[in-house]
Amino acid sequence: ALHEGHVISAEELTEFLQPAFTQNSRNLILFLQDTLSIDDFTYLSESYGNKNPFQNEILQSAPSSLVLPAVDCKATRHLLSFLQESGNWKLTNITDLDVSQLEVNTSKPNLLVVQLQPLLSGLNGISTLEAIAENDKIIRRLTMDLQERGIHFSVIYTAVRPSRISRRTDVMWELRRQLMATEEEDSLSYPPLNVTTGDEICILFYAGNFSLKANNSVAIDLTNATFVTRNADTSSSECSSANTTLSLKYANPVNGISSLEIRFLMSNKFYGASARNWSTLDSVEIVQDGEKFAKFNVSVISAPAEYSFHCQLVGTSNVYPARLIPSNNEAKNWDVFISGLQIQGFNVENNQFSYASDCTGFFSPGIWMGLVTSIILLWILTYGIHMIMQLTTNSRFDDPKGPALSVPQTE
């Protein structure tokens, strides 16, 4: 029995998983997704009518099962290394998702790690639904194949980080916006990506969600590959006092794309008006398969050279505070979505982000609405007081016992 709101720690998760290691048949399958929350099973099953993506009934048909609604991100992040240390497993990574040629030697313990395709919840809910449905088919295909062979196994279905955040009132204060310059590293779901020159870090890059979409159809979620598994090749990145380039190269990020490179080009210049240096993200480039080149101009991404830059939403949409504007025809085929962006390409000290300059100005829409309303009410009050001060009383009054009061027209 679990209490509502309780998050399973790494120690508790280890205790819960012990029965899976003591069974006679120690074949374990780990289905690892980038994001997943217990609410997804209800939300995605009920929000799209008959398009229920969860058709696999392995949980109901299993002789025993365990559902943990909330597990600490640090525990799931180190789950694979913990499983490898818990027994003499024969590790098999399944990345091409083709289980027809899978060979399982039941004479020794087997650990099968299946990297499911990422979800693209930041761009489109339908893409998330389709990705979940495809992952469900993969789980069903692999488990049915092992059952037909008569192989006994245990299954773990989890994700690197949650897709939904609790909105209970007792934790709302903890969910306030905190920049990485002030918050502790343990509060992050994963550390930022860093690029080093020699022994010093020259670039820091972090994003809560880093996703692309090609030709309005091919969804690519690079969050897990960039910050969790660290599969991004940054060897082509360049650092100098005047210009910095963050290069992220991915091999086979999705079916149909063999290579993908994303470049963030930053410059450090002195501006006489402010009498200081400013770092600016000048452009973002996407190179697909070494041939297709897309370039985006960037708006509103600049900060003092000693600071980092932070913005909650960055991408190609017109509603984002910081926009990526296509500058050639190829760029029009791409949609970019980056949430919780924080980047610093100059003056990195103590291997951590400096104070962050946010893309949101001091005068937010709410502040402007309050100011305008206050000014209007103040004007009405001032006008009313002015009109009251213009009222005058008669200097003489009519006495009913005396002669009638005669007021000459000259008065």
mmCIF file with all atom_site columns, N, CA and C in Angstrom, residues 68-100:
data_model
loop_
_atom_site.group_PDB
_atom_site.id
_atom_site.type_symbol
_atom_site.label_atom_id
_atom_site.label_alt_id
_atom_site.label_comp_id
_atom_site.label_asym_id
_atom_site.label_entity_id
_atom_site.label_seq_id
_atom_site.pdbx_PDB_ins_code
_atom_site.Cartn_x
_atom_site.Cartn_y
_atom_site.Cartn_z
_atom_site.occupancy
_atom_site.B_iso_or_equiv
_atom_site.pdbx_formal_charge
_atom_site.auth_seq_id
_atom_site.auth_comp_id
_atom_site.auth_asym_id
_atom_site.auth_atom_id
_atom_site.pdbx_PDB_model_num
ATOM 1  N N  . LEU A 1 68  ? 4.013  1.191   -9.467  1.00 0.00 ? 68  LEU A N  1
ATOM 2  C CA . LEU A 1 68  ? 4.553  2.269   -8.627  1.00 0.00 ? 68  LEU A CA 1
ATOM 3  C C  . LEU A 1 68  ? 4.214  3.597   -9.303  1.00 0.00 ? 68  LEU A C  1
ATOM 4  N N  . PRO A 1 69  ? 3.250  4.341   -8.758  1.00 0.00 ? 69  PRO A N  1
ATOM 5  C CA . PRO A 1 69  ? 2.789  5.558   -9.444  1.00 0.00 ? 69  PRO A CA 1
ATOM 6  C C  . PRO A 1 69  ? 3.856  6.635   -9.583  1.00 0.00 ? 69  PRO A C  1
ATOM 7  N N  . ALA A 1 70  ? 4.758  6.763   -8.610  1.00 0.00 ? 70  ALA A N  1
ATOM 8  C CA . ALA A 1 70  ? 5.762  7.827   -8.658  1.00 0.00 ? 70  ALA A CA 1
ATOM 9  C C  . ALA A 1 70  ? 7.088  7.309   -8.130  1.00 0.00 ? 70  ALA A C  1
ATOM 10 N N  . VAL A 1 71  ? 8.119  7.411   -8.973  1.00 0.00 ? 71  VAL A N  1
ATOM 11 C CA . VAL A 1 71  ? 9.457  6.946   -8.607  1.00 0.00 ? 71  VAL A CA 1
ATOM 12 C C  . VAL A 1 71  ? 10.427 8.106   -8.797  1.00 0.00 ? 71  VAL A C  1
ATOM 13 N N  . ASP A 1 72  ? 11.352 8.235   -7.895  1.00 0.00 ? 72  ASP A N  1
ATOM 14 C CA . ASP A 1 72  ? 12.334 9.316   -7.954  1.00 0.00 ? 72  ASP A CA 1
ATOM 15 C C  . ASP A 1 72  ? 13.125 9.241   -9.257  1.00 0.00 ? 72  ASP A C  1
ATOM 16 N N  . CYS A 1 73  ? 13.329 10.409  -9.882  1.00 0.00 ? 73  CYS A N  1
ATOM 17 C CA . CYS A 1 73  ? 14.055 10.450  -11.156 1.00 0.00 ? 73  CYS A CA 1
ATOM 18 C C  . CYS A 1 73  ? 15.464 9.897   -11.015 1.00 0.00 ? 73  CYS A C  1
ATOM 19 N N  . LYS A 1 74  ? 16.110 10.157  -9.887  1.00 0.00 ? 74  LYS A N  1
ATOM 20 C CA . LYS A 1 74  ? 17.475 9.654   -9.698  1.00 0.00 ? 74  LYS A CA 1
ATOM 21 C C  . LYS A 1 74  ? 17.497 8.130   -9.649  1.00 0.00 ? 74  LYS A C  1
ATOM 22 N N  . ALA A 1 75  ? 16.435 7.537   -9.108  1.00 0.00 ? 75  ALA A N  1
ATOM 23 C CA . ALA A 1 75  ? 16.384 6.081   -9.030  1.00 0.00 ? 75  ALA A CA 1
ATOM 24 C C  . ALA A 1 75  ? 16.223 5.464   -10.416 1.00 0.00 ? 75  ALA A C  1
ATOM 25 N N  . THR A 1 76  ? 15.357 6.026   -11.236 1.00 0.00 ? 76  THR A N  1
ATOM 26 C CA . THR A 1 76  ? 15.152 5.485   -12.587 1.00 0.00 ? 76  THR A CA 1
ATOM 27 C C  . THR A 1 76  ? 16.344 5.762   -13.485 1.00 0.00 ? 76  THR A C  1
ATOM 28 N N  . ARG A 1 77  ? 17.024 6.886   -13.236 1.00 0.00 ? 77  ARG A N  1
ATOM 29 C CA . ARG A 1 77  ? 18.189 7.203   -14.049 1.00 0.00 ? 77  ARG A CA 1
ATOM 30 C C  . ARG A 1 77  ? 19.292 6.181   -13.874 1.00 0.00 ? 77  ARG A C  1
ATOM 31 N N  . HIS A 1 78  ? 19.441 5.665   -12.662 1.00 0.00 ? 78  HIS A N  1
ATOM 32 C CA . HIS A 1 78  ? 20.507 4.697   -12.373 1.00 0.00 ? 78  HIS A CA 1
ATOM 33 C C  . HIS A 1 78  ? 19.971 3.265   -12.310 1.00 0.00 ? 78  HIS A C  1
ATOM 34 N N  . LEU A 1 79  ? 18.767 3.060   -12.838 1.00 0.00 ? 79  LEU A N  1
ATOM 35 C CA . LEU A 1 79  ? 18.162 1.733   -12.765 1.00 0.00 ? 79  LEU A CA 1
ATOM 36 C C  . LEU A 1 79  ? 18.967 0.713   -13.562 1.00 0.00 ? 79  LEU A C  1
ATOM 37 N N  . LEU A 1 80  ? 19.390 1.078   -14.759 1.00 0.00 ? 80  LEU A N  1
ATOM 38 C CA . LEU A 1 80  ? 20.118 0.125   -15.602 1.00 0.00 ? 80  LEU A CA 1
ATOM 39 C C  . LEU A 1 80  ? 21.427 -0.295  -14.953 1.00 0.00 ? 80  LEU A C  1
ATOM 40 N N  . SER A 1 81  ? 22.178 0.661   -14.420 1.00 0.00 ? 81  SER A N  1
ATOM 41 C CA . SER A 1 81  ? 23.439 0.303   -13.759 1.00 0.00 ? 81  SER A CA 1
ATOM 42 C C  . SER A 1 81  ? 23.189 -0.546  -12.523 1.00 0.00 ? 81  SER A C  1
ATOM 43 N N  . PHE A 1 82  ? 22.088 -0.281  -11.809 1.00 0.00 ? 82  PHE A N  1
ATOM 44 C CA . PHE A 1 82  ? 21.758 -1.091  -10.637 1.00 0.00 ? 82  PHE A CA 1
ATOM 45 C C  . PHE A 1 82  ? 21.425 -2.524  -11.045 1.00 0.00 ? 82  PHE A C  1
ATOM 46 N N  . LEU A 1 83  ? 20.667 -2.694  -12.129 1.00 0.00 ? 83  LEU A N  1
ATOM 47 C CA . LEU A 1 83  ? 20.307 -4.041  -12.576 1.00 0.00 ? 83  LEU A CA 1
ATOM 48 C C  . LEU A 1 83  ? 21.546 -4.823  -12.996 1.00 0.00 ? 83  LEU A C  1
ATOM 49 N N  . GLN A 1 84  ? 22.493 -4.140  -13.648 1.00 0.00 ? 84  GLN A N  1
ATOM 50 C CA . GLN A 1 84  ? 23.701 -4.831  -14.081 1.00 0.00 ? 84  GLN A CA 1
ATOM 51 C C  . GLN A 1 84  ? 24.538 -5.285  -12.889 1.00 0.00 ? 84  GLN A C  1
ATOM 52 N N  . GLU A 1 85  ? 24.521 -4.506  -11.829 1.00 0.00 ? 85  GLU A N  1
ATOM 53 C CA . GLU A 1 85  ? 25.296 -4.862  -10.649 1.00 0.00 ? 85  GLU A CA 1
ATOM 54 C C  . GLU A 1 85  ? 24.609 -5.904  -9.776  1.00 0.00 ? 85  GLU A C  1
ATOM 55 N N  . SER A 1 86  ? 23.305 -6.090  -9.955  1.00 0.00 ? 86  SER A N  1
ATOM 56 C CA . SER A 1 86  ? 22.554 -6.982  -9.073  1.00 0.00 ? 86  SER A CA 1
ATOM 57 C C  . SER A 1 86  ? 22.708 -8.455  -9.433  1.00 0.00 ? 86  SER A C  1
ATOM 58 N N  . GLY A 1 87  ? 23.262 -8.744  -10.584 1.00 0.00 ? 87  GLY A N  1
ATOM 59 C CA . GLY A 1 87  ? 23.410 -10.145 -10.973 1.00 0.00 ? 87  GLY A CA 1
ATOM 60 C C  . GLY A 1 87  ? 24.347 -10.299 -12.154 1.00 0.00 ? 87  GLY A C  1
ATOM 61 N N  . ASN A 1 88  ? 24.675 -11.541 -12.453 1.00 0.00 ? 88  ASN A N  1
ATOM 62 C CA . ASN A 1 88  ? 25.574 -11.833 -13.567 1.00 0.00 ? 88  ASN A CA 1
ATOM 63 C C  . ASN A 1 88  ? 24.744 -11.938 -14.845 1.00 0.00 ? 88  ASN A C  1
ATOM 64 N N  . TRP A 1 89  ? 24.236 -10.805 -15.301 1.00 0.00 ? 89  TRP A N  1
ATOM 65 C CA . TRP A 1 89  ? 23.337 -10.792 -16.445 1.00 0.00 ? 89  TRP A CA 1
ATOM 66 C C  . TRP A 1 89  ? 24.111 -10.828 -17.764 1.00 0.00 ? 89  TRP A C  1
ATOM 67 N N  . LYS A 1 90  ? 23.473 -11.409 -18.749 1.00 0.00 ? 90  LYS A N  1
ATOM 68 C CA . LYS A 1 90  ? 23.943 -11.247 -20.119 1.00 0.00 ? 90  LYS A CA 1
ATOM 69 C C  . LYS A 1 90  ? 23.138 -10.090 -20.716 1.00 0.00 ? 90  LYS A C  1
ATOM 70 N N  . LEU A 1 91  ? 23.803 -8.971  -20.898 1.00 0.00 ? 91  LEU A N  1
ATOM 71 C CA . LEU A 1 91  ? 23.116 -7.748  -21.330 1.00 0.00 ? 91  LEU A CA 1
ATOM 72 C C  . LEU A 1 91  ? 22.927 -7.757  -22.839 1.00 0.00 ? 91  LEU A C  1
ATOM 73 N N  . THR A 1 92  ? 21.681 -7.485  -23.274 1.00 0.00 ? 92  THR A N  1
ATOM 74 C CA . THR A 1 92  ? 21.352 -7.373  -24.698 1.00 0.00 ? 92  THR A CA 1
ATOM 75 C C  . THR A 1 92  ? 20.579 -6.088  -24.912 1.00 0.00 ? 92  THR A C  1
ATOM 76 N N  . ASN A 1 93  ? 21.147 -5.171  -25.682 1.00 0.00 ? 93  ASN A N  1
ATOM 77 C CA . ASN A 1 93  ? 20.475 -3.915  -26.016 1.00 0.00 ? 93  ASN A CA 1
ATOM 78 C C  . ASN A 1 93  ? 19.732 -4.077  -27.327 1.00 0.00 ? 93  ASN A C  1
ATOM 79 N N  . ILE A 1 94  ? 18.443 -3.772  -27.308 1.00 0.00 ? 94  ILE A N  1
ATOM 80 C CA . ILE A 1 94  ? 17.605 -3.876  -28.503 1.00 0.00 ? 94  ILE A CA 1
ATOM 81 C C  . ILE A 1 94  ? 17.258 -2.462  -28.920 1.00 0.00 ? 94  ILE A C  1
ATOM 82 N N  . THR A 1 95  ? 17.894 -2.008  -30.006 1.00 0.00 ? 95  THR A N  1
ATOM 83 C CA . THR A 1 95  ? 17.664 -0.641  -30.484 1.00 0.00 ? 95  THR A CA 1
ATOM 84 C C  . THR A 1 95  ? 16.911 -0.589  -31.803 1.00 0.00 ? 95  THR A C  1
ATOM 85 N N  . ASP A 1 96  ? 17.088 -1.623  -32.636 1.00 0.00 ? 96  ASP A N  1
ATOM 86 C CA . ASP A 1 96  ? 16.403 -1.597  -33.931 1.00 0.00 ? 96  ASP A CA 1
ATOM 87 C C  . ASP A 1 96  ? 14.963 -2.080  -33.830 1.00 0.00 ? 96  ASP A C  1
ATOM 88 N N  . LEU A 1 97  ? 14.559 -2.535  -32.639 1.00 0.00 ? 97  LEU A N  1
ATOM 89 C CA . LEU A 1 97  ? 13.174 -2.937  -32.364 1.00 0.00 ? 97  LEU A CA 1
ATOM 90 C C  . LEU A 1 97  ? 12.715 -4.090  -33.245 1.00 0.00 ? 97  LEU A C  1
ATOM 91 N N  . ASP A 1 98  ? 13.648 -4.877  -33.763 1.00 0.00 ? 98  ASP A N  1
ATOM 92 C CA . ASP A 1 98  ? 13.318 -6.065  -34.554 1.00 0.00 ? 98  ASP A CA 1
ATOM 93 C C  . ASP A 1 98  ? 13.578 -7.286  -33.675 1.00 0.00 ? 98  ASP A C  1
ATOM 94 N N  . VAL A 1 99  ? 12.516 -7.911  -33.202 1.00 0.00 ? 99  VAL A N  1
ATOM 95 C CA . VAL A 1 99  ? 12.662 -9.022  -32.256 1.00 0.00 ? 99  VAL A CA 1
ATOM 96 C C  . VAL A 1 99  ? 12.609 -10.371 -32.951 1.00 0.00 ? 99  VAL A C  1
ATOM 97 N N  . SER A 1 100 ? 12.450 -10.382 -34.257 1.00 0.00 ? 100 SER A N  1
ATOM 98 C CA . SER A 1 100 ? 12.324 -11.669 -34.948 1.00 0.00 ? 100 SER A CA 1
ATOM 99 C C  . SER A 1 100 ? 13.628 -12.460 -34.888 1.00 0.00 ? 100 SER A C  1
#
